[in-house]
């Protein structure tokens, strides 16, 4: 099947084309920085974005949330949400 949008540049505002599972880790960054984060089972997420060194806590994230945040690291400590995917 041809990709009708294949000739357009991929930007941060373009829809994602891949989904990579997230394994929260206090010491390691995500293998790739995506455009958004999908949360399958909600809860709390402690994450650091690309522009800072300080982690922020996101509370009460609902099931099925799509967070338009470019996370560099998802910390295991304090994160209760599961089934997360990096969308890029």
Coordinates of N, CA and C in Angstrom, one line a residue:
X1 N 0.8 -1.2 0.0 CA 0.0 0.0 0.0 C 0.9 1.2 0.0
X2 N 0.7 2.2 -0.9 CA 1.5 3.4 -0.9 C 1.2 4.3 0.2
X3 N 2.2 5.0 0.7 CA 2.1 6.0 1.7 C 1.8 7.4 1.1
X4 N 0.6 7.8 1.2 CA 0.2 9.1 0.5 C 0.9 10.3 1.2
X5 N 1.5 10.1 2.4 CA 2.1 11.2 3.1 C 3.6 11.1 3.2
X6 N 4.2 10.1 2.5 CA 5.6 9.8 2.5 C 6.5 10.9 2.0
X7 N 6.0 11.8 1.2 CA 6.8 12.9 0.7 C 6.9 14.1 1.6
X8 N 6.2 14.0 2.7 CA 6.2 15.2 3.6 C 7.2 15.0 4.7
X9 N 7.8 16.1 5.2 CA 8.8 16.0 6.3 C 8.1 15.5 7.6
X10 N 8.9 14.7 8.3 CA 8.4 14.3 9.7 C 8.8 15.4 10.7
X11 N 7.8 16.0 11.3 CA 8.1 17.0 12.3 C 7.6 16.6 13.7
X12 N 7.9 17.4 14.7 CA 7.4 17.0 16.0 C 5.8 17.1 16.1
X13 N 5.2 17.8 15.2 CA 3.7 17.9 15.2 C 3.1 16.9 14.3
X14 N 3.9 16.2 13.5 CA 3.3 15.1 12.7 C 2.9 13.9 13.5
X15 N 1.9 13.1 13.0 CA 1.5 11.9 13.8 C 2.7 11.0 13.9
X16 N 2.7 10.2 15.0 CA 3.8 9.2 15.2 C 3.7 8.1 14.2
X17 N 4.8 7.4 14.0 CA 4.9 6.3 13.0 C 5.4 5.0 13.7
X18 N 5.8 5.1 15.0 CA 6.3 4.0 15.7 C 5.9 4.1 17.2
X19 N 5.7 3.0 17.8 CA 5.4 2.9 19.2 C 6.4 1.9 19.9
X20 N 7.1 2.4 20.9 CA 8.1 1.6 21.6 C 7.8 1.5 23.1
X21 N 7.8 0.3 23.6 CA 7.4 0.1 25.0 C 8.4 0.8 25.9
X22 N 7.9 1.3 27.0 CA 8.6 2.1 28.0 C 9.0 1.1 29.2
X23 N 10.2 1.1 29.6 CA 10.6 0.4 30.8 C 11.2 1.5 31.7
X24 N 10.4 1.9 32.7 CA 10.9 2.9 33.6 C 12.3 2.5 34.3
X25 N 13.2 3.5 34.4 CA 14.5 3.3 34.9 C 15.0 4.5 35.5
X26 N 15.5 4.4 36.8 CA 16.0 5.6 37.5 C 17.3 6.1 36.9
X27 N 18.1 5.2 36.3 CA 19.5 5.6 35.9 C 19.7 5.7 34.4
X28 N 18.7 5.3 33.6 CA 19.0 5.3 32.1 C 17.9 6.1 31.4
X29 N 18.3 6.8 30.4 CA 17.3 7.5 29.5 C 16.6 6.5 28.6
X30 N 15.5 7.0 28.0 CA 14.8 6.1 27.1 C 15.6 5.9 25.9
X31 N 15.5 4.8 25.1 CA 16.3 4.6 24.0 C 16.1 5.6 22.8
X32 N 14.9 6.2 22.8 CA 14.6 7.2 21.8 C 13.6 8.2 22.5
X33 N 13.7 9.5 22.1 CA 12.8 10.5 22.6 C 11.7 10.7 21.5
X34 N 10.5 10.5 22.0 CA 9.4 10.5 21.1 C 8.7 11.9 21.1
X35 N 7.5 11.9 20.4 CA 6.7 13.0 20.3 C 5.7 13.1 21.4
X36 N 5.4 11.9 21.9 CA 4.3 11.8 23.0 C 4.5 10.5 23.7
X37 N 3.7 10.4 24.8 CA 3.7 9.2 25.6 C 2.3 8.7 25.7
X38 N 2.1 7.4 25.4 CA 0.8 6.8 25.6 C 0.8 6.0 26.9
X39 N -0.2 6.2 27.7 CA -0.3 5.5 29.0 C -1.5 4.5 29.0
X40 N -1.2 3.3 29.0 CA -2.3 2.3 28.9 C -3.0 2.1 30.2
X41 N -2.3 2.0 31.3 CA -2.9 1.9 32.6 C -2.4 3.1 33.5
X42 N -3.3 3.9 33.8 CA -3.0 5.2 34.5 C -2.4 5.1 35.9
X43 N -2.0 6.2 36.4 CA -1.4 6.3 37.7 C -0.5 7.6 37.7
X44 N 0.6 7.5 38.4 CA 1.6 8.5 38.5 C 2.7 8.2 37.6
X45 N 3.3 9.3 37.0 CA 4.5 9.1 36.2 C 5.5 10.2 36.6
X46 N 6.7 9.7 36.9 CA 7.8 10.6 37.2 C 8.7 10.6 36.0
X47 N 8.8 11.8 35.4 CA 9.6 11.8 34.1 C 10.3 13.2 34.0
X48 N 11.4 13.1 33.2 CA 12.2 14.2 32.9 C 12.1 14.5 31.4
X49 N 11.9 15.7 31.0 CA 11.9 16.1 29.6 C 13.2 16.4 29.0
X50 N 13.2 16.6 27.7 CA 14.5 16.9 27.0 C 15.1 18.2 27.4
X51 N 14.3 19.1 27.9 CA 14.9 20.5 28.2 C 15.3 20.7 29.6
X52 N 15.3 19.6 30.5 CA 15.7 19.9 31.9 C 16.4 18.7 32.5
X53 N 16.9 18.9 33.7 CA 17.6 17.9 34.4 C 16.8 17.4 35.6
X54 N 15.7 18.1 35.9 CA 14.9 17.8 37.1 C 13.6 17.0 36.6
X55 N 13.4 16.0 37.3 CA 12.2 15.2 37.0 C 10.9 15.8 37.6
X56 N 9.8 15.7 36.9 CA 8.5 16.2 37.4 C 7.6 15.0 37.6
X57 N 6.7 15.2 38.5 CA 5.7 14.2 38.8 C 4.3 14.5 38.2
X58 N 3.8 13.6 37.4 CA 2.5 13.8 36.8 C 1.5 12.9 37.5
X59 N 0.6 13.4 38.3 CA -0.3 12.6 39.1 C -1.7 12.4 38.4
X60 N -2.3 11.3 38.7 CA -3.7 11.0 38.3 C -3.8 11.0 36.8
X61 N -2.8 10.5 36.1 CA -2.8 10.3 34.6 C -3.8 9.2 34.4
X62 N -4.9 9.4 33.5 CA -5.9 8.4 33.3 C -5.5 7.3 32.3
X63 N -6.2 6.2 32.4 CA -6.0 5.1 31.4 C -6.2 5.7 30.0
X64 N -5.3 5.3 29.1 CA -5.5 5.6 27.7 C -5.1 7.1 27.4
X65 N -4.4 7.7 28.3 CA -4.0 9.1 28.1 C -2.8 9.2 27.0
X66 N -2.9 10.2 26.2 CA -1.8 10.5 25.3 C -1.2 11.9 25.7
X67 N 0.0 11.8 26.2 CA 0.6 13.0 26.7 C 1.6 13.6 25.7
X68 N 1.3 14.8 25.2 CA 2.2 15.4 24.2 C 3.5 16.0 24.9
X69 N 4.3 15.2 25.4 CA 5.5 15.6 26.2 C 6.7 14.8 25.7
X70 N 7.8 15.4 25.4 CA 9.0 14.7 24.9 C 9.8 14.3 26.0
X71 N 9.5 13.1 26.6 CA 10.2 12.6 27.7 C 11.6 12.0 27.4
X72 N 12.6 12.3 28.2 CA 13.9 11.8 28.0 C 14.1 10.6 28.9
X73 N 13.5 10.6 30.1 CA 13.6 9.5 31.1 C 12.3 9.4 31.9
X74 N 11.9 8.1 32.0 CA 10.8 7.8 32.9 C 11.4 7.1 34.1
X75 N 11.2 7.7 35.3 CA 11.8 7.1 36.5 C 11.0 5.9 37.0
X76 N 11.6 4.9 37.5 CA 10.9 3.8 38.1 C 10.4 4.2 39.5
X77 N 11.2 4.9 40.2 CA 10.8 5.3 41.6 C 9.7 6.4 41.5
X78 N 8.5 6.0 42.0 CA 7.4 6.9 42.0 C 6.4 6.7 40.9
X79 N 6.8 6.0 39.9 CA 5.9 5.8 38.7 C 5.1 4.5 39.0
X80 N 3.8 4.7 38.9 CA 2.8 3.6 39.1 C 2.1 3.3 37.8
X81 N 2.1 4.2 36.9 CA 1.4 3.9 35.6 C 2.2 2.8 34.9
X82 N 1.4 2.0 34.1 CA 2.1 0.9 33.3 C 1.6 0.9 31.9
X83 N 2.1 0.0 31.1 CA 1.7 -0.2 29.7 C 1.9 1.1 28.9
X84 N 3.0 1.7 29.1 CA 3.3 3.0 28.4 C 4.1 2.7 27.1
X85 N 3.9 3.6 26.2 CA 4.6 3.5 24.9 C 5.1 4.9 24.5
X86 N 6.3 5.0 24.0 CA 6.8 6.2 23.4 C 6.3 6.3 22.0
X87 N 5.7 7.3 21.6 CA 5.2 7.5 20.2 C 6.2 8.4 19.5
X88 N 6.8 7.9 18.4 CA 7.7 8.7 17.6 C 7.5 8.4 16.1

